[in-house]
XYZ file of C-alpha atoms in Angstrom:
333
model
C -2.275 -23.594 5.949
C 1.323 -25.354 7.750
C 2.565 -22.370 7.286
C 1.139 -19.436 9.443
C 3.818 -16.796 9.251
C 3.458 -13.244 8.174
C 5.450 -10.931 6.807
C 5.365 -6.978 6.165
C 6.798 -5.350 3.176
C 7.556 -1.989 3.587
C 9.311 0.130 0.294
C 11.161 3.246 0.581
C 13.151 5.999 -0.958
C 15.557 8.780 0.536
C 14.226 11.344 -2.144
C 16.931 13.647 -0.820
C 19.651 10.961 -1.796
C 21.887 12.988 -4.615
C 23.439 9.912 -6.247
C 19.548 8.544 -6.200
C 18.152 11.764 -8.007
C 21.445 11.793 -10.709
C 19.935 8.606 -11.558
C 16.624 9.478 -11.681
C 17.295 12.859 -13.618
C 19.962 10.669 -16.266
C 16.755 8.906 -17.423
C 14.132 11.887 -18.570
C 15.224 15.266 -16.505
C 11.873 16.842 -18.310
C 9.783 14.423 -16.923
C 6.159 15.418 -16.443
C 4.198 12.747 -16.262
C 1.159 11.879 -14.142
C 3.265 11.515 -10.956
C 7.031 12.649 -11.025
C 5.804 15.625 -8.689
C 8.162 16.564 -5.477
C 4.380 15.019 -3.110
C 5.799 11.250 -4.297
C 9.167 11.909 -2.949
C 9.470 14.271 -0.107
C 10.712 12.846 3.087
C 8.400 13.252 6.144
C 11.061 12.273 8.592
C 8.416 9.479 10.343
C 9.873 6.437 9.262
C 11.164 5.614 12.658
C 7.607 5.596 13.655
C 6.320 2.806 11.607
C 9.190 0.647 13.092
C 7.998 1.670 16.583
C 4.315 0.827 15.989
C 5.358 -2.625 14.441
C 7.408 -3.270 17.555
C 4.756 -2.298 19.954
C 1.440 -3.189 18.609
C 2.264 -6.244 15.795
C 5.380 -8.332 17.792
C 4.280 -11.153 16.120
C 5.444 -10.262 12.864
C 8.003 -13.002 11.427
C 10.280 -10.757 9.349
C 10.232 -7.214 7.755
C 11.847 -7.005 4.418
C 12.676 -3.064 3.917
C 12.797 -2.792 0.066
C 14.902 0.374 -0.702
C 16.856 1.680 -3.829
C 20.200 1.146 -2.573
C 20.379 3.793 0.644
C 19.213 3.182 4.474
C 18.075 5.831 7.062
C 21.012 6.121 9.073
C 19.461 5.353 12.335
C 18.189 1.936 11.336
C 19.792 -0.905 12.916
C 20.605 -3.635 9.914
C 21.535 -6.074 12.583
C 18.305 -7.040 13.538
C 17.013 -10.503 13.122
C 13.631 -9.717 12.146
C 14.813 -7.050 9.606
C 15.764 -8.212 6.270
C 17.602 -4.993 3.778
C 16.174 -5.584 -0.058
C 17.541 -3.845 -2.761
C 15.821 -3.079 -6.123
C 17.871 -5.657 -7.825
C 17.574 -8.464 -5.536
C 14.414 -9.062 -6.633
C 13.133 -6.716 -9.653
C 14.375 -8.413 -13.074
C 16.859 -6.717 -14.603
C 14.868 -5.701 -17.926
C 12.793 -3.277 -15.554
C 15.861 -2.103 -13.525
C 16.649 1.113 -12.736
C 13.175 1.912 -11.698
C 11.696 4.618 -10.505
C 7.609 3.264 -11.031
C 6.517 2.180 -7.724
C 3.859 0.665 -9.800
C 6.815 -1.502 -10.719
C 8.172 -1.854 -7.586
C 5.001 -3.371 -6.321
C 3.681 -5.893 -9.054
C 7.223 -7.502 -7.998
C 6.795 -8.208 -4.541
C 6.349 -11.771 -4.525
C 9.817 -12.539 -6.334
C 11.442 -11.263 -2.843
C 13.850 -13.881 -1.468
C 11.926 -15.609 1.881
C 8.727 -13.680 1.646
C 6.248 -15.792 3.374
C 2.787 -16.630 1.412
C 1.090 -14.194 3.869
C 2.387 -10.741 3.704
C 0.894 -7.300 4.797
C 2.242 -4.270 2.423
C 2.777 -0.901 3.571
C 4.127 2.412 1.405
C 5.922 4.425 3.864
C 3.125 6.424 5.060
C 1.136 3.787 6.091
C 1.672 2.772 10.134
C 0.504 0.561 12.939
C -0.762 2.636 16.019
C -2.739 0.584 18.356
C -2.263 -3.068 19.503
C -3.118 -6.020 16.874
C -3.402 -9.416 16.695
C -2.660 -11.709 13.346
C -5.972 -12.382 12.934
C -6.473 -8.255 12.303
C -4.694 -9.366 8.940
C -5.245 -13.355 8.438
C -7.508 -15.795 9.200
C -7.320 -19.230 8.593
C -4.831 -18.225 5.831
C -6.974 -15.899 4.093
C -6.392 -12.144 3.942
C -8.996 -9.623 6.002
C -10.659 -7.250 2.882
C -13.581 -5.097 2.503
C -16.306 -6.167 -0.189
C -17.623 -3.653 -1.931
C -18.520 -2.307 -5.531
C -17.241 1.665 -6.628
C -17.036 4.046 -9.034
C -14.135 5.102 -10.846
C -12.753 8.456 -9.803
C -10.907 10.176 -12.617
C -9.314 13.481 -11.628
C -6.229 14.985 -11.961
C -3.655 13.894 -9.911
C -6.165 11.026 -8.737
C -5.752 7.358 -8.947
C -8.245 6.770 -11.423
C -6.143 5.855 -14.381
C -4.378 3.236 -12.482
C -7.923 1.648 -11.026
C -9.575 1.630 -15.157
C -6.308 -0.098 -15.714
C -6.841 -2.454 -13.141
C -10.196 -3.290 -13.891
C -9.474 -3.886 -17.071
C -7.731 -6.695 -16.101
C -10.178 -8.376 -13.457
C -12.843 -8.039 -16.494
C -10.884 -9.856 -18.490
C -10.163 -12.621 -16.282
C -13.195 -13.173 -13.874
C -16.888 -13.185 -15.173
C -19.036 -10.786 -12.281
C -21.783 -12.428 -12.281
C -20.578 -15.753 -11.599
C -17.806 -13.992 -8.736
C -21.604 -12.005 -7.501
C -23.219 -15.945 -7.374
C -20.242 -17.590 -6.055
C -19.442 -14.918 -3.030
C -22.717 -13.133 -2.656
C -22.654 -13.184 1.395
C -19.189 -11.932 1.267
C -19.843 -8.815 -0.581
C -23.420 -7.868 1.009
C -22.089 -8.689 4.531
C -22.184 -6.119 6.658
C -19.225 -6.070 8.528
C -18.423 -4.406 4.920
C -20.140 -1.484 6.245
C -23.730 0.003 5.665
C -22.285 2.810 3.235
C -20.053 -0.147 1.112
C -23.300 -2.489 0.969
C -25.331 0.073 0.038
C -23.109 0.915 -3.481
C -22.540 -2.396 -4.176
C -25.973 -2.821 -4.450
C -26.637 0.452 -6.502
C -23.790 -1.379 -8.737
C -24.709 -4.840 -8.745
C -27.032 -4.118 -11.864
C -24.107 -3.884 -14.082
C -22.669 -7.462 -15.501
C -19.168 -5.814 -15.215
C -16.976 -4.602 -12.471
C -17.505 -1.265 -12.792
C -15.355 -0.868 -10.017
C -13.727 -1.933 -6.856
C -13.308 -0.058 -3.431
C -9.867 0.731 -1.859
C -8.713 2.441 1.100
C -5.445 3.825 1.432
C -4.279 1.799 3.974
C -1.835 -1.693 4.371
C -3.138 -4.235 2.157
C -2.762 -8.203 3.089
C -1.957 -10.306 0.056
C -1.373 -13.808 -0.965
C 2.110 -14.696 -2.230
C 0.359 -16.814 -4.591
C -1.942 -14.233 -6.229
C 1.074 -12.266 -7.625
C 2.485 -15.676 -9.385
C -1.289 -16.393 -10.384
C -1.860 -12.980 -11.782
C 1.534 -12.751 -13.665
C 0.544 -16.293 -15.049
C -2.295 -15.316 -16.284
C -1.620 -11.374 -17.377
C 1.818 -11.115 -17.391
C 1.872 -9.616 -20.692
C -0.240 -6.544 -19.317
C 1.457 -6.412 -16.040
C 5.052 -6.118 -18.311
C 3.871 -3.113 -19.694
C 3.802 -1.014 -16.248
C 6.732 -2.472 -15.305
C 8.720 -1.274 -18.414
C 7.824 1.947 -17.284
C 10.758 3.706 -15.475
C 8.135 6.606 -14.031
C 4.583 6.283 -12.890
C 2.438 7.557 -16.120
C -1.183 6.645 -17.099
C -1.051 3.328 -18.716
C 0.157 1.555 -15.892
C -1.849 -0.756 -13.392
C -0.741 -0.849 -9.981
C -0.397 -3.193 -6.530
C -4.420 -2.708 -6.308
C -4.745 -5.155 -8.587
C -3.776 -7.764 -6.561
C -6.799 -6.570 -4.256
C -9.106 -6.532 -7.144
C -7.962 -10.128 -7.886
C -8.721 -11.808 -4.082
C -11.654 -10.090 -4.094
C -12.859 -11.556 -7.483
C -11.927 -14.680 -6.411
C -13.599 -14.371 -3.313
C -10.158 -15.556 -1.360
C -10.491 -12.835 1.433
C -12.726 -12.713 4.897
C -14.835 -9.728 5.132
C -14.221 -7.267 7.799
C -14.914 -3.934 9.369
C -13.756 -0.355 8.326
C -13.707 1.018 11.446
C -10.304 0.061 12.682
C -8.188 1.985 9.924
C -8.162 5.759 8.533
C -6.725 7.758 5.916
C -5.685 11.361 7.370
C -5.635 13.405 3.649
C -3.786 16.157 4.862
C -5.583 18.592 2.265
C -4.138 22.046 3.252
C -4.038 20.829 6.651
C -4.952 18.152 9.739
C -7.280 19.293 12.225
C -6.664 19.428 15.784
C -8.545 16.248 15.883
C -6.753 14.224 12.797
C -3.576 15.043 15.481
C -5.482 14.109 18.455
C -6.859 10.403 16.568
C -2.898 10.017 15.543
C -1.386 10.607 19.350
C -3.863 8.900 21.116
C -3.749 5.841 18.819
C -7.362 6.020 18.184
C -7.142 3.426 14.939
C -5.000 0.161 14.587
C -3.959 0.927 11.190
C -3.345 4.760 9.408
C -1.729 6.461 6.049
C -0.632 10.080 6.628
C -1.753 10.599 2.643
C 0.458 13.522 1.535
C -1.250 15.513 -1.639
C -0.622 18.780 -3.420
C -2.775 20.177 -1.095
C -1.017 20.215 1.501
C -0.331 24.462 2.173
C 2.667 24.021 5.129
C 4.706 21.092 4.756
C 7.701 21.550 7.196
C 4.621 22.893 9.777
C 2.539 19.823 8.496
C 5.685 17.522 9.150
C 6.417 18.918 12.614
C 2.971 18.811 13.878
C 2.731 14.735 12.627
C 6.600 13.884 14.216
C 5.078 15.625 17.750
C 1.781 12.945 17.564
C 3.420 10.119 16.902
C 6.259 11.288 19.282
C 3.691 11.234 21.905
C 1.961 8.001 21.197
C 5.592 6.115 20.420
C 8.433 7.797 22.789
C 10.718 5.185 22.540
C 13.336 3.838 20.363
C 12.172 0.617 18.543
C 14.856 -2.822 18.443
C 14.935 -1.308 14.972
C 16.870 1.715 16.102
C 20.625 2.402 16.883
């Protein structure tokens, strides 16, 4: 590629905002769908954080665009050059606005203004905590993913509505076997990880995707997948987006995963430099330890229903990334 840049896309939303949640409530105040729960919206008070780890460990990023409903943390400095303030409606077509789908939100990405053709995504529990380089994310102009063939987890509460969604649309518009002949090496190598090659081979029988692994971390993407997807399914991708709350008929940003990875766009790569700290009932003195000490280049603090303590939860995570990140970011007043 000419163009090497590479952008992060962070979205947020002050779930505490009054004017945000009179909006919210105007639209279906009896809400009680798959995901409308108090886990999607509660504030964790960390956002700062994420701003100091991109600072310190990924300089090199070219812009951030902060995609937010409308308010801003009021800490955050909007005058810096790197930092780029988008609202809902500078990008999101109007038929799906107000929205309160992150689902939504996400499938839309690639209609923000300036966004570079590389672009690493983050929700805002996802952070940067040790030192990286571009090529952690990009290589040659291809995304970093892992390879590898999974089950579909339906629970409730879990993701797995979303992901038979999504694969519903990568069967429809990539043939496995030919993806499986094409990219063989890719998803067998084993920088995918023993475990990962391992199920992909108990899989590989099937003619289907059964199934595509995800980890609850940043995800690179292509600019140019989004367009090609919507080209190609943007009747199915409407759907979601006419959705103003996350329910069980939509498909979501993994999609765009799915899609690379059928096409066999991204570079395989190792699992051992990100986690996912599920704070079910509670982290261990370790999780804290792994989060202060920076053990991992890339983390997601995963809130769930689980989770027994919240304000002692939310204290305990502010005092390990206050340790690892003391000071105040460009991005700070």
């Amino acid at each position: 590629m000419s163009d090497n840049k590479i952008d992060f896309v962070m979205i947020w939303v002050d779930g505490n905002d009054p004017e945000w949640q009179k909006e919210k409530n105007s639209y279906d105040p009896t809400f009680d769908g798959v995901d409308n729960t108090v886990v999607r919206y509660r504030d964790w008070d960390n956002l700062q954080y994420w701003f100091r780890g991109v600072e310190k460990f990924a300089p090199w990023v070219n812009r951030i665009h902060f995609v937010t409903w409308g308010h801003l943390p009021a800490w955050l400095n909007t005058g810096n050059p790197k930092l780029h303030i988008v609202n809902h409606k500078d990008f999101i077509p109007l038929k799906y606005l107000p929205t309160f789908n992150s689902n939504a939100i996400e499938l839309n990405l690639h209609r923000i203004e300036d966004l570079s053709e590389q672009f690493v995504y983050f929700n805002d529990d996802m952070f940067i905590t040790s030192p990286t380089v571009p090529e952690d994310f990009f290589r040659d102009g291809r995304p970093l993913d892992t390879y590898s063939l999974d089950c579909i987890y339906f629970a409730k509460n879990s993701a797995g509505f979303f992901n038979g969604n999504n694969m519903e649309i990568i069967n429809s518009n990539f043939d496995k076997k030919e993806c499986f002949k094409r990219d063989r090496s890719k998803w067998f190598s084993m920088k995918n990880g023993v475990k990962r090659v391992i199920k992909t081979a108990a899989l590989d029988m099937w003619p289907w995707f059964p199934g595509i692994y995800y980890d609850h971390l940043c995800s690179n993407f292509l600019k140019s997948t989004f367009v090609e997807a919507w080209e190609k399914d943007g009747e199915t991708l409407d759907l979601t987006c006419r959705e103003k709350f996350r329910t069980k008929g939509n498909c979501n940003q993994w999609v765009m995963k799915f899609w690379q990875l059928a096409k066999g766009v991204p570079v395989p790569r190792s699992v051992k430099e990100g986690h996912c700290f599920h704070i079910r009932e509670e982290l261990s003195e370790n999780d804290i330890r792994d989060i202060s000490q920076g053990r991992y280049k890339r983390i997601c603090i995963n809130d769930t229903v689980e989770t027994r303590d919240f304000e002692k939860e939310k204290l305990r995570v502010q005092q390990a990334f206050e340790k690892l990140l003391p000071e105040k970011s460009s991005f700070e007043l």
